[in-house]
Amino acid sequence: MGIGLVTVSDSRTDETDVNGRWLADAVAAAGHTVAAARLVRDDPPAIEAALDAVLAAGSRVVVVNGGTGIARRDNSADVVARRFEKALPGFGELFRQLSFAAVGSAAMLSRAAAGTVGSAVVFALPGSPQAVQLAWERLIAPEIAHLVWELDR
């Protein structure tokens, strides 16, 4: 299955995008392919364009990492949520619950979210490598086939 990856960061480069590399490896290890990957600044038009590009590449699942906090420059959660046709609030709830066990009350700062956009499920994750790994391993990877099956019904 094609997975789209978008890293949103004002400081990371292709060389320092540890989340993008980790996710690409995790996607391959799970038997999927990276349909498209983008690294963009935390700028709403850039995020929107990157999301459009990975969706146009045939991604059935899109993982956006970075920009889900509450700082002024954290825009990913807002951009992605505007595109949702159906929100999956359980993802954010579960992610924050799992995060609380790892980082304590700081978990409330995350605006991690998921929802459907056309024939894809889109996830917006925090930019910390630990958060990306937690979301992928505990929530996203175990449900990919089920999520896409539900979309195709």
Short mmCIF file of N, CA and C in Angstrom, two decimals:
data_model
loop_
_atom_site.label_atom_id
_atom_site.label_comp_id
_atom_site.label_asym_id
_atom_site.label_seq_id
_atom_site.Cartn_x
_atom_site.Cartn_y
_atom_site.Cartn_z
N MET A 1 0.84 -1.17 0.00
CA MET A 1 0.00 0.00 0.00
C MET A 1 0.89 1.24 0.00
N GLY A 2 0.48 2.26 -0.69
CA GLY A 2 1.25 3.50 -0.77
C GLY A 2 1.00 4.40 0.42
N ILE A 3 2.07 4.80 1.07
CA ILE A 3 2.01 5.66 2.23
C ILE A 3 2.70 6.98 1.88
N GLY A 4 2.02 8.09 2.15
CA GLY A 4 2.61 9.41 1.93
C GLY A 4 3.19 9.93 3.23
N LEU A 5 4.34 10.57 3.14
CA LEU A 5 5.02 11.11 4.31
C LEU A 5 5.28 12.59 4.12
N VAL A 6 4.94 13.38 5.12
CA VAL A 6 5.20 14.82 5.09
C VAL A 6 5.82 15.22 6.42
N THR A 7 7.02 15.77 6.37
CA THR A 7 7.65 16.35 7.55
C THR A 7 7.49 17.86 7.46
N VAL A 8 6.97 18.44 8.52
CA VAL A 8 6.76 19.88 8.60
C VAL A 8 7.74 20.42 9.64
N SER A 9 8.65 21.28 9.20
CA SER A 9 9.67 21.80 10.12
C SER A 9 10.29 23.06 9.56
N ASP A 10 10.54 24.01 10.43
CA ASP A 10 11.27 25.21 10.04
C ASP A 10 12.77 25.04 10.22
N SER A 11 13.19 23.93 10.81
CA SER A 11 14.62 23.76 11.09
C SER A 11 15.23 22.52 10.45
N ARG A 12 14.45 21.52 10.12
CA ARG A 12 15.02 20.30 9.55
C ARG A 12 15.28 20.44 8.06
N THR A 13 16.29 19.69 7.62
CA THR A 13 16.64 19.62 6.20
C THR A 13 16.53 18.16 5.78
N ASP A 14 16.74 17.88 4.51
CA ASP A 14 16.73 16.49 4.05
C ASP A 14 17.74 15.66 4.84
N GLU A 15 18.87 16.26 5.19
CA GLU A 15 19.91 15.54 5.92
C GLU A 15 19.56 15.32 7.38
N THR A 16 18.75 16.19 7.96
CA THR A 16 18.45 16.08 9.40
C THR A 16 17.01 15.63 9.67
N ASP A 17 16.30 15.21 8.65
CA ASP A 17 14.91 14.76 8.82
C ASP A 17 14.88 13.32 9.35
N VAL A 18 15.14 13.18 10.64
CA VAL A 18 15.18 11.85 11.24
C VAL A 18 13.81 11.18 11.20
N ASN A 19 12.75 11.96 11.34
CA ASN A 19 11.41 11.36 11.29
C ASN A 19 11.08 10.82 9.91
N GLY A 20 11.39 11.57 8.90
CA GLY A 20 11.12 11.11 7.53
C GLY A 20 11.86 9.83 7.22
N ARG A 21 13.14 9.77 7.61
CA ARG A 21 13.92 8.54 7.37
C ARG A 21 13.39 7.38 8.18
N TRP A 22 13.08 7.64 9.46
CA TRP A 22 12.57 6.56 10.31
C TRP A 22 11.25 6.04 9.76
N LEU A 23 10.35 6.94 9.39
CA LEU A 23 9.06 6.51 8.85
C LEU A 23 9.22 5.74 7.55
N ALA A 24 10.09 6.18 6.67
CA ALA A 24 10.32 5.46 5.41
C ALA A 24 10.79 4.04 5.69
N ASP A 25 11.69 3.88 6.65
CA ASP A 25 12.16 2.54 7.02
C ASP A 25 11.04 1.72 7.64
N ALA A 26 10.23 2.35 8.50
CA ALA A 26 9.13 1.63 9.15
C ALA A 26 8.06 1.21 8.15
N VAL A 27 7.79 2.06 7.18
CA VAL A 27 6.83 1.73 6.12
C VAL A 27 7.32 0.51 5.35
N ALA A 28 8.58 0.51 4.96
CA ALA A 28 9.15 -0.62 4.22
C ALA A 28 9.14 -1.88 5.07
N ALA A 29 9.49 -1.76 6.35
CA ALA A 29 9.52 -2.93 7.23
C ALA A 29 8.12 -3.53 7.39
N ALA A 30 7.09 -2.69 7.26
CA ALA A 30 5.71 -3.18 7.38
C ALA A 30 5.18 -3.73 6.06
N GLY A 31 6.02 -3.72 5.02
CA GLY A 31 5.62 -4.28 3.73
C GLY A 31 4.90 -3.31 2.81
N HIS A 32 4.96 -2.03 3.12
CA HIS A 32 4.31 -1.01 2.30
C HIS A 32 5.37 -0.23 1.53
N THR A 33 4.92 0.71 0.71
CA THR A 33 5.84 1.56 -0.04
C THR A 33 5.56 3.02 0.26
N VAL A 34 6.59 3.83 0.13
CA VAL A 34 6.41 5.27 0.26
C VAL A 34 5.98 5.78 -1.12
N ALA A 35 4.72 6.22 -1.21
CA ALA A 35 4.19 6.73 -2.48
C ALA A 35 4.81 8.08 -2.81
N ALA A 36 5.03 8.89 -1.80
CA ALA A 36 5.64 10.21 -1.98
C ALA A 36 6.04 10.72 -0.60
N ALA A 37 7.07 11.56 -0.59
CA ALA A 37 7.52 12.15 0.67
C ALA A 37 7.88 13.61 0.41
N ARG A 38 7.58 14.44 1.36
CA ARG A 38 7.86 15.87 1.27
C ARG A 38 8.38 16.38 2.61
N LEU A 39 9.26 17.38 2.54
CA LEU A 39 9.73 18.11 3.70
C LEU A 39 9.42 19.58 3.42
N VAL A 40 8.59 20.20 4.28
CA VAL A 40 8.18 21.58 4.04
C VAL A 40 8.27 22.40 5.31
N ARG A 41 8.34 23.71 5.13
CA ARG A 41 8.33 24.63 6.26
C ARG A 41 6.94 24.64 6.87
N ASP A 42 6.86 25.08 8.12
CA ASP A 42 5.58 25.15 8.83
C ASP A 42 4.83 26.39 8.36
N ASP A 43 4.31 26.29 7.14
CA ASP A 43 3.62 27.37 6.47
C ASP A 43 2.36 26.77 5.84
N PRO A 44 1.18 27.28 6.18
CA PRO A 44 -0.05 26.64 5.71
C PRO A 44 -0.11 26.35 4.21
N PRO A 45 0.22 27.28 3.31
CA PRO A 45 0.17 26.92 1.88
C PRO A 45 1.16 25.80 1.51
N ALA A 46 2.32 25.78 2.15
CA ALA A 46 3.30 24.73 1.86
C ALA A 46 2.80 23.38 2.37
N ILE A 47 2.19 23.37 3.54
CA ILE A 47 1.65 22.13 4.09
C ILE A 47 0.52 21.61 3.20
N GLU A 48 -0.36 22.52 2.79
CA GLU A 48 -1.48 22.15 1.92
C GLU A 48 -0.97 21.57 0.59
N ALA A 49 0.03 22.21 0.01
CA ALA A 49 0.59 21.73 -1.26
C ALA A 49 1.24 20.36 -1.09
N ALA A 50 1.94 20.16 0.01
CA ALA A 50 2.58 18.86 0.26
C ALA A 50 1.52 17.78 0.44
N LEU A 51 0.47 18.09 1.18
CA LEU A 51 -0.61 17.12 1.36
C LEU A 51 -1.25 16.78 0.02
N ASP A 52 -1.52 17.78 -0.80
CA ASP A 52 -2.08 17.53 -2.13
C ASP A 52 -1.15 16.66 -2.97
N ALA A 53 0.15 16.91 -2.89
CA ALA A 53 1.11 16.15 -3.69
C ALA A 53 1.16 14.68 -3.29
N VAL A 54 1.18 14.40 -1.99
CA VAL A 54 1.27 12.99 -1.58
C VAL A 54 -0.06 12.27 -1.82
N LEU A 55 -1.17 12.99 -1.74
CA LEU A 55 -2.46 12.37 -2.07
C LEU A 55 -2.54 12.09 -3.57
N ALA A 56 -2.07 13.03 -4.38
CA ALA A 56 -2.09 12.84 -5.84
C ALA A 56 -1.19 11.68 -6.27
N ALA A 57 -0.21 11.35 -5.46
CA ALA A 57 0.69 10.23 -5.77
C ALA A 57 0.07 8.88 -5.46
N GLY A 58 -1.16 8.89 -4.97
CA GLY A 58 -1.86 7.63 -4.69
C GLY A 58 -1.73 7.12 -3.27
N SER A 59 -1.32 7.97 -2.35
CA SER A 59 -1.20 7.55 -0.95
C SER A 59 -2.56 7.19 -0.39
N ARG A 60 -2.65 6.04 0.24
CA ARG A 60 -3.88 5.64 0.93
C ARG A 60 -3.83 6.02 2.40
N VAL A 61 -2.63 6.19 2.92
CA VAL A 61 -2.40 6.65 4.28
C VAL A 61 -1.34 7.74 4.17
N VAL A 62 -1.57 8.84 4.89
CA VAL A 62 -0.60 9.94 4.90
C VAL A 62 -0.23 10.22 6.35
N VAL A 63 1.06 10.31 6.61
CA VAL A 63 1.56 10.64 7.94
C VAL A 63 2.28 11.97 7.85
N VAL A 64 1.69 12.98 8.48
CA VAL A 64 2.28 14.31 8.58
C VAL A 64 2.88 14.41 9.97
N ASN A 65 4.15 14.78 10.06
CA ASN A 65 4.76 14.93 11.38
C ASN A 65 5.32 16.33 11.53
N GLY A 66 5.08 16.90 12.71
CA GLY A 66 5.54 18.25 13.01
C GLY A 66 4.40 19.25 12.92
N GLY A 67 4.48 20.29 13.75
CA GLY A 67 3.53 21.39 13.67
C GLY A 67 2.19 21.15 14.33
N THR A 68 2.14 20.25 15.33
CA THR A 68 0.85 19.98 15.98
C THR A 68 0.76 20.54 17.39
N GLY A 69 1.72 21.34 17.77
CA GLY A 69 1.69 21.92 19.12
C GLY A 69 0.85 23.19 19.16
N ILE A 70 1.13 24.03 20.16
CA ILE A 70 0.34 25.24 20.33
C ILE A 70 1.12 26.51 20.03
N ALA A 71 2.37 26.40 19.61
CA ALA A 71 3.15 27.58 19.27
C ALA A 71 2.56 28.27 18.04
N ARG A 72 2.86 29.53 17.92
CA ARG A 72 2.34 30.33 16.79
C ARG A 72 2.63 29.69 15.44
N ARG A 73 3.79 29.06 15.28
CA ARG A 73 4.18 28.47 14.00
C ARG A 73 3.71 27.03 13.85
N ASP A 74 2.93 26.50 14.75
CA ASP A 74 2.42 25.13 14.63
C ASP A 74 1.11 25.15 13.85
N ASN A 75 1.19 24.79 12.58
CA ASN A 75 0.05 24.92 11.68
C ASN A 75 -0.49 23.61 11.10
N SER A 76 0.25 22.53 11.24
CA SER A 76 -0.14 21.28 10.57
C SER A 76 -1.51 20.79 10.99
N ALA A 77 -1.76 20.76 12.29
CA ALA A 77 -3.04 20.23 12.77
C ALA A 77 -4.20 21.01 12.19
N ASP A 78 -4.06 22.33 12.09
CA ASP A 78 -5.14 23.15 11.55
C ASP A 78 -5.35 22.90 10.06
N VAL A 79 -4.25 22.88 9.30
CA VAL A 79 -4.35 22.67 7.86
C VAL A 79 -4.96 21.31 7.56
N VAL A 80 -4.47 20.29 8.23
CA VAL A 80 -4.96 18.93 7.97
C VAL A 80 -6.42 18.79 8.39
N ALA A 81 -6.77 19.30 9.56
CA ALA A 81 -8.13 19.15 10.07
C ALA A 81 -9.16 19.82 9.15
N ARG A 82 -8.78 20.93 8.52
CA ARG A 82 -9.69 21.59 7.58
C ARG A 82 -10.06 20.70 6.40
N ARG A 83 -9.19 19.76 6.09
CA ARG A 83 -9.40 18.88 4.94
C ARG A 83 -10.20 17.62 5.28
N PHE A 84 -10.34 17.31 6.56
CA PHE A 84 -11.01 16.06 6.96
C PHE A 84 -12.46 16.05 6.48
N GLU A 85 -12.83 14.94 5.87
CA GLU A 85 -14.23 14.69 5.55
C GLU A 85 -14.89 14.00 6.74
N LYS A 86 -14.15 13.11 7.37
CA LYS A 86 -14.59 12.45 8.59
C LYS A 86 -13.41 12.44 9.55
N ALA A 87 -13.59 13.07 10.70
CA ALA A 87 -12.54 13.07 11.72
C ALA A 87 -12.55 11.74 12.47
N LEU A 88 -11.38 11.33 12.92
CA LEU A 88 -11.23 10.13 13.75
C LEU A 88 -10.74 10.59 15.13
N PRO A 89 -11.63 11.13 15.97
CA PRO A 89 -11.19 11.68 17.25
C PRO A 89 -10.53 10.65 18.15
N GLY A 90 -10.87 9.39 18.00
CA GLY A 90 -10.26 8.35 18.83
C GLY A 90 -8.75 8.29 18.67
N PHE A 91 -8.24 8.62 17.49
CA PHE A 91 -6.79 8.60 17.31
C PHE A 91 -6.11 9.59 18.25
N GLY A 92 -6.55 10.84 18.22
CA GLY A 92 -5.94 11.85 19.08
C GLY A 92 -6.09 11.51 20.55
N GLU A 93 -7.26 10.99 20.90
CA GLU A 93 -7.49 10.62 22.30
C GLU A 93 -6.53 9.52 22.74
N LEU A 94 -6.42 8.48 21.91
CA LEU A 94 -5.52 7.38 22.25
C LEU A 94 -4.06 7.82 22.24
N PHE A 95 -3.69 8.65 21.26
CA PHE A 95 -2.31 9.12 21.20
C PHE A 95 -1.95 9.89 22.46
N ARG A 96 -2.82 10.79 22.89
CA ARG A 96 -2.53 11.56 24.10
C ARG A 96 -2.51 10.68 25.34
N GLN A 97 -3.36 9.66 25.36
CA GLN A 97 -3.35 8.73 26.49
C GLN A 97 -2.01 7.99 26.55
N LEU A 98 -1.57 7.47 25.43
CA LEU A 98 -0.28 6.78 25.38
C LEU A 98 0.87 7.75 25.68
N SER A 99 0.78 8.95 25.17
CA SER A 99 1.82 9.96 25.42
C SER A 99 1.90 10.33 26.89
N PHE A 100 0.76 10.40 27.54
CA PHE A 100 0.73 10.74 28.96
C PHE A 100 1.58 9.76 29.76
N ALA A 101 1.50 8.48 29.40
CA ALA A 101 2.28 7.47 30.10
C ALA A 101 3.78 7.71 29.91
N ALA A 102 4.15 8.32 28.78
CA ALA A 102 5.57 8.54 28.49
C ALA A 102 6.07 9.91 28.94
N VAL A 103 5.26 10.97 28.77
CA VAL A 103 5.76 12.32 29.03
C VAL A 103 4.96 13.08 30.08
N GLY A 104 3.96 12.45 30.64
CA GLY A 104 3.17 13.11 31.67
C GLY A 104 2.22 14.16 31.11
N SER A 105 1.97 15.16 31.92
CA SER A 105 0.94 16.14 31.56
C SER A 105 1.25 16.95 30.30
N ALA A 106 2.48 16.96 29.85
CA ALA A 106 2.81 17.66 28.60
C ALA A 106 2.07 17.06 27.41
N ALA A 107 1.52 15.87 27.56
CA ALA A 107 0.76 15.24 26.48
C ALA A 107 -0.43 16.09 26.06
N MET A 108 -0.95 16.92 26.97
CA MET A 108 -2.11 17.75 26.63
C MET A 108 -1.79 18.81 25.60
N LEU A 109 -0.52 19.10 25.36
CA LEU A 109 -0.13 20.11 24.38
C LEU A 109 -0.24 19.61 22.94
N SER A 110 -0.38 18.31 22.76
CA SER A 110 -0.43 17.74 21.42
C SER A 110 -1.81 17.89 20.81
N ARG A 111 -1.83 18.33 19.56
CA ARG A 111 -3.07 18.39 18.81
C ARG A 111 -3.06 17.31 17.72
N ALA A 112 -2.45 16.17 18.01
CA ALA A 112 -2.42 15.05 17.08
C ALA A 112 -3.85 14.74 16.65
N ALA A 113 -4.01 14.45 15.36
CA ALA A 113 -5.36 14.24 14.82
C ALA A 113 -5.30 13.28 13.65
N ALA A 114 -6.46 12.75 13.30
CA ALA A 114 -6.56 11.89 12.12
C ALA A 114 -7.96 12.03 11.54
N GLY A 115 -8.04 11.76 10.25
CA GLY A 115 -9.33 11.80 9.57
C GLY A 115 -9.18 11.34 8.14
N THR A 116 -10.30 11.27 7.45
CA THR A 116 -10.28 10.84 6.06
C THR A 116 -10.26 12.05 5.14
N VAL A 117 -9.53 11.89 4.05
CA VAL A 117 -9.49 12.88 2.98
C VAL A 117 -9.58 12.08 1.69
N GLY A 118 -10.72 12.12 1.04
CA GLY A 118 -10.91 11.32 -0.15
C GLY A 118 -10.77 9.85 0.18
N SER A 119 -9.91 9.16 -0.55
CA SER A 119 -9.72 7.73 -0.33
C SER A 119 -8.50 7.44 0.54
N ALA A 120 -8.13 8.40 1.38
CA ALA A 120 -6.96 8.23 2.25
C ALA A 120 -7.31 8.57 3.69
N VAL A 121 -6.51 8.01 4.60
CA VAL A 121 -6.56 8.39 6.01
C VAL A 121 -5.31 9.22 6.26
N VAL A 122 -5.51 10.39 6.86
CA VAL A 122 -4.41 11.32 7.11
C VAL A 122 -4.22 11.47 8.61
N PHE A 123 -2.97 11.35 9.04
CA PHE A 123 -2.60 11.49 10.44
C PHE A 123 -1.71 12.71 10.59
N ALA A 124 -1.95 13.51 11.61
CA ALA A 124 -1.07 14.64 11.95
C ALA A 124 -0.45 14.34 13.30
N LEU A 125 0.87 14.21 13.32
CA LEU A 125 1.61 13.82 14.52
C LEU A 125 2.55 14.93 14.97
N PRO A 126 2.89 14.95 16.25
CA PRO A 126 3.94 15.86 16.70
C PRO A 126 5.26 15.53 15.99
N GLY A 127 6.20 16.46 16.09
CA GLY A 127 7.47 16.27 15.41
C GLY A 127 8.55 15.58 16.21
N SER A 128 8.30 15.23 17.44
CA SER A 128 9.35 14.55 18.20
C SER A 128 9.49 13.12 17.70
N PRO A 129 10.72 12.64 17.56
CA PRO A 129 10.92 11.27 17.09
C PRO A 129 10.21 10.23 17.96
N GLN A 130 10.16 10.45 19.27
CA GLN A 130 9.48 9.51 20.15
C GLN A 130 7.98 9.48 19.86
N ALA A 131 7.40 10.63 19.58
CA ALA A 131 5.97 10.69 19.27
C ALA A 131 5.66 10.01 17.95
N VAL A 132 6.51 10.21 16.96
CA VAL A 132 6.31 9.58 15.66
C VAL A 132 6.38 8.06 15.81
N GLN A 133 7.38 7.59 16.52
CA GLN A 133 7.53 6.15 16.72
C GLN A 133 6.34 5.57 17.49
N LEU A 134 5.92 6.24 18.54
CA LEU A 134 4.78 5.79 19.33
C LEU A 134 3.52 5.69 18.47
N ALA A 135 3.23 6.74 17.72
CA ALA A 135 2.02 6.75 16.89
C ALA A 135 2.07 5.67 15.83
N TRP A 136 3.20 5.53 15.16
CA TRP A 136 3.31 4.52 14.10
C TRP A 136 3.17 3.11 14.68
N GLU A 137 3.98 2.80 15.68
CA GLU A 137 4.04 1.42 16.19
C GLU A 137 2.79 1.01 16.95
N ARG A 138 2.21 1.90 17.72
CA ARG A 138 1.10 1.51 18.59
C ARG A 138 -0.27 1.74 17.97
N LEU A 139 -0.38 2.71 17.05
CA LEU A 139 -1.70 3.07 16.55
C LEU A 139 -1.86 2.93 15.03
N ILE A 140 -0.94 3.45 14.27
CA ILE A 140 -1.13 3.50 12.82
C ILE A 140 -0.85 2.15 12.17
N ALA A 141 0.35 1.64 12.32
CA ALA A 141 0.73 0.39 11.65
C ALA A 141 -0.22 -0.77 11.94
N PRO A 142 -0.65 -0.95 13.18
CA PRO A 142 -1.54 -2.08 13.45
C PRO A 142 -2.91 -1.97 12.77
N GLU A 143 -3.31 -0.76 12.37
CA GLU A 143 -4.66 -0.56 11.83
C GLU A 143 -4.70 -0.18 10.35
N ILE A 144 -3.56 -0.09 9.69
CA ILE A 144 -3.55 0.38 8.30
C ILE A 144 -4.51 -0.41 7.41
N ALA A 145 -4.39 -1.71 7.41
CA ALA A 145 -5.22 -2.53 6.52
C ALA A 145 -6.70 -2.35 6.85
N HIS A 146 -7.03 -2.31 8.12
CA HIS A 146 -8.42 -2.15 8.54
C HIS A 146 -8.96 -0.77 8.12
N LEU A 147 -8.16 0.27 8.32
CA LEU A 147 -8.59 1.62 7.94
C LEU A 147 -8.90 1.71 6.45
N VAL A 148 -8.00 1.20 5.63
CA VAL A 148 -8.21 1.28 4.19
C VAL A 148 -9.37 0.40 3.76
N TRP A 149 -9.50 -0.76 4.38
CA TRP A 149 -10.65 -1.63 4.08
C TRP A 149 -11.96 -0.91 4.36
N GLU A 150 -12.01 -0.22 5.49
CA GLU A 150 -13.22 0.54 5.83
C GLU A 150 -13.51 1.64 4.80
N LEU A 151 -12.47 2.31 4.36
CA LEU A 151 -12.65 3.36 3.34
C LEU A 151 -13.17 2.80 2.02
N ASP A 152 -12.76 1.60 1.71
CA ASP A 152 -13.14 0.98 0.43
C ASP A 152 -14.50 0.29 0.44
N ARG A 153 -15.10 0.15 1.62
CA ARG A 153 -16.40 -0.55 1.68
C ARG A 153 -17.48 0.24 0.99
#
